[in-house]
Coordinates of C-alpha atoms and ligand atoms in Angstrom, one line a residue:
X22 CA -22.0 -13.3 15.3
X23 CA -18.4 -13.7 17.0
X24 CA -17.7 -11.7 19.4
X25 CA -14.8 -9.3 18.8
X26 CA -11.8 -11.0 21.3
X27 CA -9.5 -9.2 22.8
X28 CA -6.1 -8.5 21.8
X29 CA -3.5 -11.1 23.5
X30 CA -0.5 -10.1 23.0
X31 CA 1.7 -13.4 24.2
X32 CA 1.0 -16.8 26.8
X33 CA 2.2 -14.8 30.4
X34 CA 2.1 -17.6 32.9
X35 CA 0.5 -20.7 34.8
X36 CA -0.4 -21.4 38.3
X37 CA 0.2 -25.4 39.3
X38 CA -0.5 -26.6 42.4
X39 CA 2.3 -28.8 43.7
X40 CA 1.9 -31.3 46.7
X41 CA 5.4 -30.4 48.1
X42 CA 6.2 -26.7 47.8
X43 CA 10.2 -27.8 49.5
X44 CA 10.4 -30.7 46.5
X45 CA 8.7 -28.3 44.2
X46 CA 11.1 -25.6 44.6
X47 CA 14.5 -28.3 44.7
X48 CA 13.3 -29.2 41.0
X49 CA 12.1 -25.6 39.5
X50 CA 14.8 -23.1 41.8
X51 CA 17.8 -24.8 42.6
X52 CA 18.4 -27.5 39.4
X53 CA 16.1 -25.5 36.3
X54 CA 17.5 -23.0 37.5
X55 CA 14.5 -20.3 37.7
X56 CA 14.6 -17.1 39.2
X57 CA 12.7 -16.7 42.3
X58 CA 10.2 -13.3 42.3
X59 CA 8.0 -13.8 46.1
X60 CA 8.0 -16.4 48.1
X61 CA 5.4 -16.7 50.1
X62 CA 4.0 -19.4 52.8
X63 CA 1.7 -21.4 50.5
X64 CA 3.4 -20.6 46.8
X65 CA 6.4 -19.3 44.8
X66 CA 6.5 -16.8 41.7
X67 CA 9.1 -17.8 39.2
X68 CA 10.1 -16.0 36.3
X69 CA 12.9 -16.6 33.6
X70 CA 16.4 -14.7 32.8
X71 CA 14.8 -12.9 30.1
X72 CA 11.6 -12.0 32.1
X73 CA 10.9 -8.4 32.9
X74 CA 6.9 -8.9 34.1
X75 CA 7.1 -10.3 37.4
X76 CA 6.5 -14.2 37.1
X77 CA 6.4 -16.9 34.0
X78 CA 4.8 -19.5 36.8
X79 CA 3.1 -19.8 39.9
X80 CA 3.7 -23.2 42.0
X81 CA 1.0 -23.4 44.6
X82 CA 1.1 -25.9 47.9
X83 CA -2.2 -27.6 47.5
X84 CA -3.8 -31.6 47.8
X85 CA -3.4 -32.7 44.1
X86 CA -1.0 -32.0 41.4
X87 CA -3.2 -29.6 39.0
X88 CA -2.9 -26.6 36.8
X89 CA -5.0 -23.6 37.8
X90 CA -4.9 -21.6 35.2
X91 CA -2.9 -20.2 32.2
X92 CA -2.8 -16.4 31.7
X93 CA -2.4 -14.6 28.8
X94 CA -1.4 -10.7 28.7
X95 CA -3.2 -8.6 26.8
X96 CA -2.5 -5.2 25.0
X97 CA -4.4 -2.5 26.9
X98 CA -6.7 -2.5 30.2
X99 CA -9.9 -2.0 27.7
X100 CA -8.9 -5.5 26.4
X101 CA -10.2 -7.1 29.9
X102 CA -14.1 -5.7 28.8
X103 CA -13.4 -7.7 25.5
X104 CA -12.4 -10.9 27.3
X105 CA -15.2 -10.4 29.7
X106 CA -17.8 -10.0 26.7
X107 CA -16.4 -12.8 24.6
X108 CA -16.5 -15.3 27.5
X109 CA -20.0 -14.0 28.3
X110 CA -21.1 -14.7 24.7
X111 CA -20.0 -18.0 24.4
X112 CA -21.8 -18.6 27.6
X113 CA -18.8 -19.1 29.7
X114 CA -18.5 -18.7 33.3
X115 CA -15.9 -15.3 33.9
X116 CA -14.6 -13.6 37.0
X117 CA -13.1 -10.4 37.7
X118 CA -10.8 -10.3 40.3
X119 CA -9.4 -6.8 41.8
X120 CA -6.0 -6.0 41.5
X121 CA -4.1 -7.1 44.6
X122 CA -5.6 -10.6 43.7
X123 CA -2.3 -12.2 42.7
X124 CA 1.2 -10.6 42.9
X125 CA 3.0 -8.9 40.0
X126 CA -0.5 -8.4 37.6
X127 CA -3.2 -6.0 38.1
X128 CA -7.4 -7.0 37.5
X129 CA -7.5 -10.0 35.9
X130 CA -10.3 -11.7 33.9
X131 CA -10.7 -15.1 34.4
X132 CA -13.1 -17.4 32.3
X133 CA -13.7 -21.5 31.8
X134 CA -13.2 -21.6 28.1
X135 CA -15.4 -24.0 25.7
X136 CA -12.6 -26.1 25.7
X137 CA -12.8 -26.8 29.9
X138 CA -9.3 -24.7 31.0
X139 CA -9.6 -21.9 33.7
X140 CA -7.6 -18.5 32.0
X141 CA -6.8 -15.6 32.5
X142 CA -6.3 -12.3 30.9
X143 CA -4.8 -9.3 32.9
X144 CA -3.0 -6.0 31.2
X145 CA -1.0 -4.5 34.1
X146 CA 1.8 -6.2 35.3
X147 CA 4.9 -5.5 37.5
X148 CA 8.2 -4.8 35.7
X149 CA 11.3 -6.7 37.9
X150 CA 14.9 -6.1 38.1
X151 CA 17.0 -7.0 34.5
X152 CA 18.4 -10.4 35.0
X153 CA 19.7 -11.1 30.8
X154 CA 23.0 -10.6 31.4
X155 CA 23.8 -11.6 34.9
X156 CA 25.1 -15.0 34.1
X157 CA 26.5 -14.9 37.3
X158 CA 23.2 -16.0 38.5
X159 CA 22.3 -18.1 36.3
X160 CA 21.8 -22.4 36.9
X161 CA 20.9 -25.3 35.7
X162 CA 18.8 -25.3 32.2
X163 CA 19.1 -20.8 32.7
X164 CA 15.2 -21.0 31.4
X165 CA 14.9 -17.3 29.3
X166 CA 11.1 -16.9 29.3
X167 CA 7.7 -19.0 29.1
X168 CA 6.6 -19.4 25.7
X169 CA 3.9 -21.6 25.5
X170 CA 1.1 -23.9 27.0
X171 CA 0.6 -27.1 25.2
X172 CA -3.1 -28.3 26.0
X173 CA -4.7 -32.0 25.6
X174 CA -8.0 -31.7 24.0
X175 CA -10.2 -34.2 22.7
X176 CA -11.3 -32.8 19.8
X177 CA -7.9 -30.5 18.0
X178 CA -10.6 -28.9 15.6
X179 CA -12.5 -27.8 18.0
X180 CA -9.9 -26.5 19.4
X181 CA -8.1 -24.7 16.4
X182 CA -11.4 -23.5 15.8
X183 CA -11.9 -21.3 18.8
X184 CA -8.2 -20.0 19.0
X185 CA -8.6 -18.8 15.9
X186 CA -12.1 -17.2 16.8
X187 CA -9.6 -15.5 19.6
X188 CA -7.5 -14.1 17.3
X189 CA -4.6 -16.9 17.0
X190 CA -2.7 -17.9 14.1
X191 CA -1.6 -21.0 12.8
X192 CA 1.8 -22.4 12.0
X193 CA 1.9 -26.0 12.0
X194 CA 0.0 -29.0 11.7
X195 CA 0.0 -32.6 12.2
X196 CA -2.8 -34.0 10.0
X197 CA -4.3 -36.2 7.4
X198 CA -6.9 -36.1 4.9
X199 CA -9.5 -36.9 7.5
X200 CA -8.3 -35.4 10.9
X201 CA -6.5 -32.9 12.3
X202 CA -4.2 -34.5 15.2
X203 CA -2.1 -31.7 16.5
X204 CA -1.8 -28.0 16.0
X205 CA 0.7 -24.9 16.9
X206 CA -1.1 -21.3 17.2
X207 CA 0.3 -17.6 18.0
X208 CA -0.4 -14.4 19.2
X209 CA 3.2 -13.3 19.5
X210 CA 5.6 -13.7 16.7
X211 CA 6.9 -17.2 17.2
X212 CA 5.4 -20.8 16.2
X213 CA 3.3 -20.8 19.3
X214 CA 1.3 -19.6 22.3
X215 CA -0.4 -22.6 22.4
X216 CA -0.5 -26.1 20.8
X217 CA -2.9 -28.9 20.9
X218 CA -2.3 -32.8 21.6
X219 CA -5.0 -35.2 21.1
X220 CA -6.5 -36.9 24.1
X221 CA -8.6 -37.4 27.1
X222 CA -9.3 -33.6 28.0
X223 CA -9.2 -31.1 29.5
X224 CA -5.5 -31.6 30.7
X225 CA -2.1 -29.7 30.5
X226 CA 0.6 -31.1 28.7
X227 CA 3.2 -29.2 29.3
X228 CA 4.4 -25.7 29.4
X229 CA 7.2 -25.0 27.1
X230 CA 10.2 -22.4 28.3
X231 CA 12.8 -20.8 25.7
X232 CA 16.2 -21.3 26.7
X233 CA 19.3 -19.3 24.6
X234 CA 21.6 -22.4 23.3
X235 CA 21.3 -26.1 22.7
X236 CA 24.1 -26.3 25.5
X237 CA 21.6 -25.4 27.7
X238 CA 18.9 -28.4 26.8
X239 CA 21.9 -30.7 27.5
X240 CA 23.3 -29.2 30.6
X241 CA 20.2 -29.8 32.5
X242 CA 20.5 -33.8 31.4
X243 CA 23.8 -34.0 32.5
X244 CA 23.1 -32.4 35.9
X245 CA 19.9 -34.4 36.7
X246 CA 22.2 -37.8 35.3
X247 CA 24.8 -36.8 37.7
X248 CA 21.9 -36.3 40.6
X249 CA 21.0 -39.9 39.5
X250 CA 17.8 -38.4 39.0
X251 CA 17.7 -39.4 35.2
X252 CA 13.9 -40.7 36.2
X253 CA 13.2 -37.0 35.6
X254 CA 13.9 -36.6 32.0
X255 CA 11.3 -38.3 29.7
X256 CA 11.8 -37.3 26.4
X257 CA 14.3 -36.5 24.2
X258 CA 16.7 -34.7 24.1
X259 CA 16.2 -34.7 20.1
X260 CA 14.8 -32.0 17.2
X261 CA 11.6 -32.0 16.9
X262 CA 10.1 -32.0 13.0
X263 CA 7.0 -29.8 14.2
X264 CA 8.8 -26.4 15.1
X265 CA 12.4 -27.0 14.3
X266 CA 13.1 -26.9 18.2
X267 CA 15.5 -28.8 20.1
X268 CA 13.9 -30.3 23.0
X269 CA 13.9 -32.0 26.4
X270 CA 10.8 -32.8 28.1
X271 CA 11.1 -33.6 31.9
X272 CA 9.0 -34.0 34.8
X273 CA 9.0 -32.4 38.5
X274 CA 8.1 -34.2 41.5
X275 CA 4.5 -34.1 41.1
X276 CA 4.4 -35.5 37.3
X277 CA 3.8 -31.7 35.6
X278 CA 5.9 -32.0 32.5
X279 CA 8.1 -29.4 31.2
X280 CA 9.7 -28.8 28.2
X281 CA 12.6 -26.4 27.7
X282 CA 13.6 -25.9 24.0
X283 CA 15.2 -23.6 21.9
X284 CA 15.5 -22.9 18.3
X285 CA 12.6 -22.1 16.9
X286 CA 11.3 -19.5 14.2
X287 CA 9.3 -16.0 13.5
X288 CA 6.2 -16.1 12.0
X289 CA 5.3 -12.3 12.1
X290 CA 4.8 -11.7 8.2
X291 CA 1.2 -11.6 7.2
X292 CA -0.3 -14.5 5.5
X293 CA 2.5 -16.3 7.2
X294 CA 2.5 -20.3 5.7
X295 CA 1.2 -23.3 7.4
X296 CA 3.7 -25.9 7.8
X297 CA 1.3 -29.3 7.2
X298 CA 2.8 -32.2 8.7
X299 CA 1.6 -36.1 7.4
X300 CA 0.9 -38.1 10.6
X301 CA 2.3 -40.5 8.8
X302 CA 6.1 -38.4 8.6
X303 CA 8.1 -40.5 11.2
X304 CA 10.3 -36.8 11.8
X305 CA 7.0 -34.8 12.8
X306 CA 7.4 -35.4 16.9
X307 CA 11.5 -35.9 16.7
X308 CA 13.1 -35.0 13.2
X309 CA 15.7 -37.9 13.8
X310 CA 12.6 -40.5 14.0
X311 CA 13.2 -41.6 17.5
X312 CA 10.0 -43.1 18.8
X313 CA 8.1 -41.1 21.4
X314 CA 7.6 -42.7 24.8
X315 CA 4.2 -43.7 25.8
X316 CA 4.0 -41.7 29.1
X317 CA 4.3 -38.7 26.7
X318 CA 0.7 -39.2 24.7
X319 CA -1.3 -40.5 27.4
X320 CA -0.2 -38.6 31.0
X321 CA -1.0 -35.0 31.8
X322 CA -1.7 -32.5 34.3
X323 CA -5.4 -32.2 35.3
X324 CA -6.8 -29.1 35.5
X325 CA -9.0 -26.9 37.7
X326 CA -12.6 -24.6 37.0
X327 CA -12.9 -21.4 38.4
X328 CA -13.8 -22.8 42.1
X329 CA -10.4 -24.5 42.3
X330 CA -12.1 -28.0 41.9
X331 CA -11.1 -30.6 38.9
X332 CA -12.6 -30.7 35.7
X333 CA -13.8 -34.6 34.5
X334 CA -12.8 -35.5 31.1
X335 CA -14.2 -35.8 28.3
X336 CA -12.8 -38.9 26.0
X337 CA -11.1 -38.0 23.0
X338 CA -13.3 -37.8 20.1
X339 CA -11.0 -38.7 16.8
X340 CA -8.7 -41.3 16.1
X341 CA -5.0 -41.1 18.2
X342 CA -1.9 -39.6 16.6
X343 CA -0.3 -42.9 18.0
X344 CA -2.6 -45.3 16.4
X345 CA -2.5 -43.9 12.8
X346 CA 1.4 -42.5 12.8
X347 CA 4.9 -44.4 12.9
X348 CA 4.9 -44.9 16.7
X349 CA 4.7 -47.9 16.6
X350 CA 2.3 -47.9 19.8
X351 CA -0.9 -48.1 20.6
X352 CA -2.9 -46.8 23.4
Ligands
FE2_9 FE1 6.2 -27.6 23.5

């Protein structure tokens, strides 16, 4: 019998270790634009405009670009014993860690999933100073909130099939009679929490932020153009089919990509409808049918286990997006 999962309310935050916490915070701080919450001697707590829990993301000095861990919040403390039980019954390794353990949340509950990531799962969480409306402050791409991880897996089904054991819905697909190449799940009213790209896994794709206005997706292009650091910005900017959000994908010193997006949609109504996406509908990754660069299937962020040390992949197990869709690439 499943377990009964706890409640999640929304994706919170990821810790990435960065080689160069100076470069690190030139590329997140001072052109993204994102707020600073602690800076300590080994890592900084960022947060958006829109944030009123104390950080979105935690960039930690370390060897090796990775990603820690990604943290979801969850409704009430008593969720934590759910998350602690459900790990435990899918024979998952878990941790507790006291309050005091990081900055800004309370106890946490960490676990390796079945799919290979490190989360997390904490309830309390420190509330921070208003920032929405100080647009004095605000710089660069003025990043609202985190909205989502996006996670490369080598099996999607697999995948979908234990986010929805976890309580996730589904809004959109990329698929075919056969396979399921992509998916977008939620917790909180929007298209996702977390979405699933085909590949070599368990790696981090990207975390997606929300920014306000399409102005804003451009502004950071034109400010990393005029830097001459247009190296930066991989993707886009374009519409994406999947999602309706317009997009730019870029990538800080240490190759973690980031997307920052806006305009997509609620999905709160129960019995919400899936969106199924052809793999063979050249609009599904950019509605304007622009090709998607190479880099952007096949690199990713590794990822840690509970000891901090990487996990090895596992080869994707169904047929690439790339090789069946109007790419026109193969791996
Ligand atoms: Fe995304």
């Amino acid at each position: 019998m499943t377990p009964e999962p706890p409640d999640i309310v929304r994706a919170a935050y990821a810790e990435l270790v960065v080689t160069d916490l100076a470069e690190a915070r030139r590329f997140w701080v001072d052109l993204l634009g994102f707020v600073v919450s602690r800076d300590t001697r080994d890592a900084l707590y960022l947060r958006g405009y829109d944030e009123l829990t104390h950080h979105n993301l935690i960039l930690r000095q370390g060897r090796e670009p990775a990603a820690a861990r990604l943290a979801y919040r969850v409704r009430t403390a008593a969720d934590l014993d759910l998350a602690e039980a459900f790990f435990a019954a899918l024979g998952s390794r878990t941790a507790r860690v006291p309050a005091g353990g990081t900055p800004g949340v309370g106890e946490t509950v960490r676990a390796e999933d079945p799919l290979g990531f490190t989360v997390e799962f904490f309830f309390d969480a420190t509330y921070v100073e208003r920032l929405q409306q100080r647009y004095d402050l605000r710089r660069g791409a003025e990043p609202a909130r985190l909205d989502h991880f996006n996670i490369v897996v080598p099996d999607v089904r697999a995948a979908y099939e234990y986010y929805t054991s976890l309580g996730f819905g589904l809004s959109e697909t990329i698929e075919d009679e056969r396979n399921l190449y992509a998916a977008w799940m939620f917790r909180k009213q929007t298209v996702h929490d977390v979405a699933f790209t085909g590949g070599d896994g368990p790696r981090l794709h990207h975390l997606g932020f929300f920014a306000h206005e399409s102005h804003q997706v451009l502004r950071i292009c034109d400010i990393l153009g005029s830097l001459h650091e247009e190296f930066l910005i991989e993707r886009g900017p374009g519409r994406h089919g999947v999602s309706n959000a317009f997009y730019v994908y870029l990538r800080d010193p240490d190759g973690h990509r980031v997307e920052i997006y806006t305009s997509d949609y609620y999905t709160g109504d129960p019995g919400h409808p899936v969106l199924r996406w052809s793999v063979r509908d050249p609009r599904r990754r950019d509605f304007w049918g622009h090709p998607v660069v190479p880099s952007w299937y096949t690199e990713a962020t590794a990822v840690l286990d509970l000891d901090g040390h990487p996990r090895s992949l596992l080869a994707e197990k169904q047929p690439a997006e790339v090789t069946v869709g109007a790419d026109g690439f193969t791996k």
